mmCIF file of N, CA and C in Angstrom:
data_model
loop_
_atom_site.group_PDB
_atom_site.id
_atom_site.type_symbol
_atom_site.label_atom_id
_atom_site.label_comp_id
_atom_site.label_asym_id
_atom_site.label_seq_id
_atom_site.Cartn_x
_atom_site.Cartn_y
_atom_site.Cartn_z
ATOM 1 N N MET A 31 94.570 107.871 109.712
ATOM 2 C CA MET A 31 93.913 108.635 110.747
ATOM 3 C C MET A 31 93.613 107.751 111.966
ATOM 4 N N ILE A 32 93.080 106.565 111.707
ATOM 5 C CA ILE A 32 92.742 105.676 112.813
ATOM 6 C C ILE A 32 94.020 105.160 113.472
ATOM 7 N N GLY A 33 95.077 104.981 112.701
ATOM 8 C CA GLY A 33 96.329 104.490 113.248
ATOM 9 C C GLY A 33 96.998 105.489 114.171
ATOM 10 N N ASN A 34 96.591 106.750 114.111
ATOM 11 C CA ASN A 34 97.204 107.787 114.933
ATOM 12 C C ASN A 34 96.528 107.945 116.289
ATOM 13 N N LEU A 35 95.496 107.149 116.580
ATOM 14 C CA LEU A 35 94.796 107.263 117.857
ATOM 15 C C LEU A 35 95.629 106.665 118.976
ATOM 16 N N LYS A 36 95.667 107.369 120.095
ATOM 17 C CA LYS A 36 96.378 106.890 121.274
ATOM 18 C C LYS A 36 95.422 106.042 122.106
ATOM 19 N N PRO A 37 95.931 105.202 122.992
ATOM 20 C CA PRO A 37 95.059 104.338 123.799
ATOM 21 C C PRO A 37 94.017 105.117 124.609
ATOM 22 N N LEU A 38 94.386 106.270 125.135
ATOM 23 C CA LEU A 38 93.439 107.064 125.906
ATOM 24 C C LEU A 38 92.288 107.552 125.025
ATOM 25 N N GLU A 39 92.598 107.928 123.797
ATOM 26 C CA GLU A 39 91.556 108.384 122.869
ATOM 27 C C GLU A 39 90.612 107.245 122.505
ATOM 28 N N ILE A 40 91.161 106.060 122.334
ATOM 29 C CA ILE A 40 90.331 104.895 122.017
ATOM 30 C C ILE A 40 89.394 104.587 123.183
ATOM 31 N N LEU A 41 89.914 104.637 124.417
ATOM 32 C CA LEU A 41 89.067 104.400 125.587
ATOM 33 C C LEU A 41 87.979 105.457 125.707
ATOM 34 N N LEU A 42 88.295 106.676 125.396
ATOM 35 C CA LEU A 42 87.307 107.756 125.435
ATOM 36 C C LEU A 42 86.203 107.519 124.415
ATOM 37 N N ILE A 43 86.567 107.091 123.230
ATOM 38 C CA ILE A 43 85.569 106.791 122.187
ATOM 39 C C ILE A 43 84.680 105.641 122.629
ATOM 40 N N ILE A 44 85.262 104.594 123.191
ATOM 41 C CA ILE A 44 84.483 103.449 123.675
ATOM 42 C C ILE A 44 83.535 103.881 124.789
ATOM 43 N N ALA A 45 84.007 104.737 125.692
ATOM 44 C CA ALA A 45 83.152 105.211 126.782
ATOM 45 C C ALA A 45 81.970 106.014 126.241
ATOM 46 N N VAL A 46 82.208 106.836 125.254
ATOM 47 C CA VAL A 46 81.121 107.624 124.658
ATOM 48 C C VAL A 46 80.110 106.698 123.985
ATOM 49 N N ILE A 47 80.580 105.677 123.301
ATOM 50 C CA ILE A 47 79.674 104.724 122.639
ATOM 51 C C ILE A 47 78.825 103.994 123.671
ATOM 52 N N VAL A 48 79.447 103.569 124.789
ATOM 53 C CA VAL A 48 78.702 102.880 125.836
ATOM 54 C C VAL A 48 77.667 103.814 126.450
ATOM 55 N N LEU A 49 78.022 105.069 126.661
ATOM 56 C CA LEU A 49 77.071 106.028 127.229
ATOM 57 C C LEU A 49 75.919 106.311 126.274
ATOM 58 N N LEU A 50 76.223 106.389 124.983
ATOM 59 C CA LEU A 50 75.171 106.691 124.011
ATOM 60 C C LEU A 50 74.198 105.541 123.824
ATOM 61 N N PHE A 51 74.703 104.341 123.670
ATOM 62 C CA PHE A 51 73.854 103.206 123.329
ATOM 63 C C PHE A 51 73.484 102.348 124.526
ATOM 64 N N GLY A 52 74.223 102.403 125.586
ATOM 65 C CA GLY A 52 73.932 101.586 126.753
ATOM 66 C C GLY A 52 74.601 100.228 126.652
ATOM 67 N N ALA A 53 74.935 99.673 127.800
ATOM 68 C CA ALA A 53 75.666 98.406 127.838
ATOM 69 C C ALA A 53 74.812 97.238 127.359
ATOM 70 N N LYS A 54 73.482 97.337 127.481
ATOM 71 C CA LYS A 54 72.609 96.241 127.072
ATOM 72 C C LYS A 54 72.448 96.177 125.560
ATOM 73 N N LYS A 55 72.529 97.301 124.894
ATOM 74 C CA LYS A 55 72.331 97.337 123.437
ATOM 75 C C LYS A 55 73.583 96.926 122.671
ATOM 76 N N LEU A 56 74.749 97.114 123.243
ATOM 77 C CA LEU A 56 75.994 96.856 122.509
ATOM 78 C C LEU A 56 76.152 95.411 122.046
ATOM 79 N N PRO A 57 75.892 94.392 122.877
ATOM 80 C CA PRO A 57 76.022 93.015 122.363
ATOM 81 C C PRO A 57 75.051 92.723 121.226
ATOM 82 N N GLU A 58 73.840 93.253 121.337
ATOM 83 C CA GLU A 58 72.852 93.060 120.268
ATOM 84 C C GLU A 58 73.315 93.729 118.973
ATOM 85 N N MET A 59 73.870 94.924 119.098
ATOM 86 C CA MET A 59 74.379 95.620 117.917
ATOM 87 C C MET A 59 75.560 94.875 117.309
ATOM 88 N N ALA A 60 76.432 94.338 118.144
ATOM 89 C CA ALA A 60 77.589 93.592 117.641
ATOM 90 C C ALA A 60 77.143 92.330 116.918
ATOM 91 N N ARG A 61 76.118 91.638 117.481
ATOM 92 C CA ARG A 61 75.601 90.438 116.818
ATOM 93 C C ARG A 61 75.007 90.781 115.453
ATOM 94 N N SER A 62 74.219 91.849 115.392
ATOM 95 C CA SER A 62 73.599 92.207 114.113
ATOM 96 C C SER A 62 74.658 92.665 113.108
ATOM 97 N N LEU A 63 75.694 93.329 113.592
ATOM 98 C CA LEU A 63 76.783 93.739 112.701
ATOM 99 C C LEU A 63 77.524 92.516 112.168
ATOM 100 N N GLY A 64 77.769 91.527 113.032
ATOM 101 C CA GLY A 64 78.433 90.295 112.599
ATOM 102 C C GLY A 64 77.584 89.517 111.614
ATOM 103 N N LYS A 65 76.278 89.456 111.868
ATOM 104 C CA LYS A 65 75.377 88.759 110.959
ATOM 105 C C LYS A 65 75.357 89.454 109.593
ATOM 106 N N SER A 66 75.326 90.778 109.607
ATOM 107 C CA SER A 66 75.342 91.528 108.347
ATOM 108 C C SER A 66 76.635 91.290 107.580
ATOM 109 N N ALA A 67 77.745 91.241 108.303
ATOM 110 C CA ALA A 67 79.033 90.998 107.649
ATOM 111 C C ALA A 67 79.076 89.598 107.035
ATOM 112 N N ARG A 68 78.523 88.604 107.743
ATOM 113 C CA ARG A 68 78.491 87.243 107.193
ATOM 114 C C ARG A 68 77.617 87.169 105.951
ATOM 115 N N ILE A 69 76.467 87.844 105.990
ATOM 116 C CA ILE A 69 75.581 87.850 104.823
ATOM 117 C C ILE A 69 76.261 88.520 103.646
ATOM 118 N N LEU A 70 76.907 89.651 103.896
ATOM 119 C CA LEU A 70 77.614 90.360 102.826
ATOM 120 C C LEU A 70 78.715 89.491 102.231
ATOM 121 N N LYS A 71 79.450 88.794 103.088
ATOM 122 C CA LYS A 71 80.533 87.934 102.614
ATOM 123 C C LYS A 71 79.997 86.777 101.771
ATOM 124 N N SER A 72 78.902 86.159 102.217
ATOM 125 C CA SER A 72 78.351 85.039 101.460
ATOM 126 C C SER A 72 77.762 85.503 100.134
ATOM 127 N N GLU A 73 77.129 86.672 100.117
ATOM 128 C CA GLU A 73 76.590 87.206 98.858
ATOM 129 C C GLU A 73 77.719 87.550 97.887
ATOM 130 N N ALA A 74 78.807 88.100 98.400
ATOM 131 C CA ALA A 74 79.944 88.417 97.541
ATOM 132 C C ALA A 74 80.542 87.142 96.950
ATOM 133 N N LYS A 75 80.627 86.077 97.762
ATOM 134 C CA LYS A 75 81.128 84.796 97.257
ATOM 135 C C LYS A 75 80.209 84.240 96.183
ATOM 136 N N ALA A 76 78.889 84.351 96.420
ATOM 137 C CA ALA A 76 77.922 83.840 95.452
ATOM 138 C C ALA A 76 78.023 84.603 94.135
ATOM 139 N N MET A 77 78.165 85.914 94.217
ATOM 140 C CA MET A 77 78.294 86.716 92.994
ATOM 141 C C MET A 77 79.574 86.369 92.246
ATOM 142 N N LYS A 78 80.655 86.150 93.000
ATOM 143 C CA LYS A 78 81.935 85.813 92.378
ATOM 144 C C LYS A 78 81.865 84.460 91.681
ATOM 145 N N SER A 79 81.259 83.478 92.339
ATOM 146 C CA SER A 79 81.153 82.152 91.722
ATOM 147 C C SER A 79 80.186 82.179 90.542
ATOM 148 N N GLU A 80 79.138 83.012 90.646
ATOM 149 C CA GLU A 80 78.180 83.135 89.543
ATOM 150 C C GLU A 80 78.837 83.765 88.319
ATOM 151 N N SER A 81 79.647 84.794 88.542
ATOM 152 C CA SER A 81 80.321 85.432 87.404
ATOM 153 C C SER A 81 81.372 84.493 86.803
ATOM 154 N N ALA A 82 82.019 83.685 87.641
ATOM 155 C CA ALA A 82 82.988 82.718 87.132
ATOM 156 C C ALA A 82 82.291 81.661 86.289
ATOM 157 N N ALA A 83 81.100 81.238 86.718
ATOM 158 C CA ALA A 83 80.338 80.246 85.953
ATOM 159 C C ALA A 83 79.883 80.830 84.618
ATOM 160 N N GLU A 84 79.495 82.111 84.622
ATOM 161 C CA GLU A 84 79.085 82.762 83.373
ATOM 162 C C GLU A 84 80.272 82.899 82.422
ATOM 163 N N ASP A 85 81.440 83.218 82.960
ATOM 164 C CA ASP A 85 82.635 83.345 82.121
ATOM 165 C C ASP A 85 82.998 82.006 81.491
ATOM 166 N N ALA A 86 82.827 80.924 82.246
ATOM 167 C CA ALA A 86 83.141 79.602 81.718
ATOM 168 C C ALA A 86 82.135 79.178 80.656
ATOM 169 N N ALA A 87 80.898 79.639 80.762
ATOM 170 C CA ALA A 87 79.852 79.249 79.817
ATOM 171 C C ALA A 87 79.931 80.041 78.507
ATOM 172 N N ARG A 88 80.591 81.174 78.516
ATOM 173 C CA ARG A 88 80.707 81.993 77.304
ATOM 174 C C ARG A 88 81.672 81.352 76.316
ATOM 175 N N PRO A 89 81.401 81.527 75.011
ATOM 176 C CA PRO A 89 82.370 81.028 74.023
ATOM 177 C C PRO A 89 83.657 81.846 74.100
ATOM 178 N N ALA A 90 84.752 81.229 73.669
ATOM 179 C CA ALA A 90 86.055 81.872 73.787
ATOM 180 C C ALA A 90 86.170 83.109 72.904
ATOM 181 N N ASP A 91 85.620 83.078 71.686
ATOM 182 C CA ASP A 91 85.743 84.209 70.764
ATOM 183 C C ASP A 91 84.360 84.569 70.223
ATOM 184 N N PRO A 92 83.598 85.351 70.958
ATOM 185 C CA PRO A 92 82.262 85.701 70.475
ATOM 186 C C PRO A 92 82.356 86.647 69.278
ATOM 187 N N ALA A 93 81.333 86.610 68.435
ATOM 188 C CA ALA A 93 81.292 87.504 67.279
ATOM 189 C C ALA A 93 81.169 88.939 67.769
ATOM 190 N N PRO A 94 81.908 89.856 67.165
ATOM 191 C CA PRO A 94 81.832 91.248 67.610
ATOM 192 C C PRO A 94 80.446 91.828 67.330
ATOM 193 N N GLN A 95 79.927 92.541 68.307
ATOM 194 C CA GLN A 95 78.625 93.155 68.148
ATOM 195 C C GLN A 95 78.793 94.568 67.635
ATOM 196 N N GLN A 96 77.862 94.978 66.780
ATOM 197 C CA GLN A 96 77.926 96.327 66.240
ATOM 198 C C GLN A 96 77.406 97.290 67.298
ATOM 199 N N ALA A 97 78.165 98.313 67.545
ATOM 200 C CA ALA A 97 77.780 99.290 68.557
ATOM 201 C C ALA A 97 76.656 100.165 68.036
ATOM 202 N N ALA A 98 75.847 100.639 68.953
ATOM 203 C CA ALA A 98 74.758 101.541 68.581
ATOM 204 C C ALA A 98 75.360 102.847 68.069
ATOM 205 N N PRO A 99 74.700 103.499 67.108
ATOM 206 C CA PRO A 99 75.254 104.753 66.592
ATOM 207 C C PRO A 99 75.314 105.820 67.676
ATOM 208 N N ARG A 100 76.394 106.580 67.656
ATOM 209 C CA ARG A 100 76.551 107.665 68.615
ATOM 210 C C ARG A 100 75.607 108.791 68.254
ATOM 211 N N THR A 101 75.099 109.469 69.251
ATOM 212 C CA THR A 101 74.151 110.545 69.028
ATOM 213 C C THR A 101 74.676 111.819 69.661
ATOM 214 N N ILE A 102 74.545 112.907 68.925
ATOM 215 C CA ILE A 102 74.891 114.206 69.477
ATOM 216 C C ILE A 102 73.728 114.638 70.355
ATOM 217 N N LYS A 103 74.014 114.937 71.597
ATOM 218 C CA LYS A 103 72.972 115.308 72.538
ATOM 219 C C LYS A 103 72.640 116.789 72.387
ATOM 220 N N ALA A 104 71.362 117.090 72.471
ATOM 221 C CA ALA A 104 70.894 118.464 72.399
ATOM 222 C C ALA A 104 70.536 118.939 73.795
ATOM 223 N N ALA A 105 70.151 120.182 73.897
ATOM 224 C CA ALA A 105 69.706 120.726 75.171
ATOM 225 C C ALA A 105 68.410 120.024 75.584
ATOM 226 N N PRO A 106 68.140 119.933 76.875
ATOM 227 C CA PRO A 106 66.899 119.289 77.315
ATOM 228 C C PRO A 106 65.675 119.951 76.683
ATOM 229 N N GLY A 107 64.828 119.146 76.086
ATOM 230 C CA GLY A 107 63.614 119.650 75.451
ATOM 231 C C GLY A 107 63.790 119.988 73.988
ATOM 232 N N ASP A 108 65.028 120.056 73.492
ATOM 233 C CA ASP A 108 65.285 120.405 72.092
ATOM 234 C C ASP A 108 65.484 119.109 71.315
ATOM 235 N N VAL A 109 64.416 118.589 70.717
ATOM 236 C CA VAL A 109 64.497 117.314 70.013
ATOM 237 C C VAL A 109 64.848 117.494 68.540
ATOM 238 N N THR A 110 64.831 118.695 68.032
ATOM 239 C CA THR A 110 65.097 118.907 66.610
ATOM 240 C C THR A 110 66.577 118.833 66.280
ATOM 241 N N SER A 111 67.456 119.172 67.221
ATOM 242 C CA SER A 111 68.879 119.198 66.895
ATOM 243 C C SER A 111 69.614 117.935 67.326
ATOM 244 N N SER A 112 68.936 116.982 67.931
ATOM 245 C CA SER A 112 69.555 115.724 68.303
ATOM 246 C C SER A 112 69.534 114.807 67.087
ATOM 247 N N ARG A 113 70.709 114.381 66.641
ATOM 248 C CA ARG A 113 70.791 113.561 65.436
ATOM 249 C C ARG A 113 71.956 112.591 65.582
ATOM 250 N N PRO A 114 71.906 111.467 64.865
ATOM 251 C CA PRO A 114 73.039 110.529 64.904
ATOM 252 C C PRO A 114 74.280 111.150 64.285
ATOM 253 N N VAL A 115 75.432 110.760 64.776
ATOM 254 C CA VAL A 115 76.695 111.271 64.264
ATOM 255 C C VAL A 115 76.914 110.689 62.868
ATOM 256 N N GLY A 116 77.412 111.482 61.953
ATOM 257 C CA GLY A 116 77.705 111.018 60.609
ATOM 258 C C GLY A 116 76.629 111.364 59.603
ATOM 259 N N GLU A 117 75.455 111.712 60.049
ATOM 260 C CA GLU A 117 74.386 112.114 59.138
ATOM 261 C C GLU A 117 74.337 113.630 59.090
ATOM 262 N N PRO A 118 74.103 114.180 57.919
ATOM 263 C CA PRO A 118 74.004 115.635 57.845
ATOM 264 C C PRO A 118 72.726 116.115 58.523
ATOM 265 N N ASN A 119 72.766 117.334 59.027
ATOM 266 C CA ASN A 119 71.628 117.925 59.693
ATOM 267 C C ASN A 119 70.663 118.433 58.622
ATOM 268 N N HIS A 120 69.445 117.895 58.571
ATOM 269 C CA HIS A 120 68.481 118.240 57.534
ATOM 270 C C HIS A 120 67.504 119.307 57.986
ATOM 271 N N THR A 121 67.828 120.077 59.017
ATOM 272 C CA THR A 121 66.921 121.124 59.459
ATOM 273 C C THR A 121 67.116 122.358 58.589
ATOM 274 N N ALA A 122 66.075 123.087 58.398
ATOM 275 C CA ALA A 122 66.139 124.296 57.577
ATOM 276 C C ALA A 122 66.833 125.388 58.359
ATOM 277 N N GLN A 123 67.807 125.991 57.706
ATOM 278 C CA GLN A 123 68.512 127.087 58.344
ATOM 279 C C GLN A 123 68.189 128.361 57.576
ATOM 280 N N GLY A 124 67.705 129.357 58.265
ATOM 281 C CA GLY A 124 67.259 130.530 57.533
ATOM 282 C C GLY A 124 67.641 131.767 58.094
#
């Protein structure tokens, strides 16, 4: 969609932005946008290096963990029919 814009359309969009925000606000907005992008980039790098460090610290073949038993969900507020899968339903049926 953006690739289909003609030069005249791009100039029109820029003119509308300048009229809306004013020429004095645009450099300040660009600086804050650049600062936000730098912060986002550095945080993403930190998260990536942190996850790499955690992966290196983990043992190669950890013992398999037993999964929690699956539960059949009941309607909201109906606690009598919610039970773990594999167990018979012990409610009285009449």
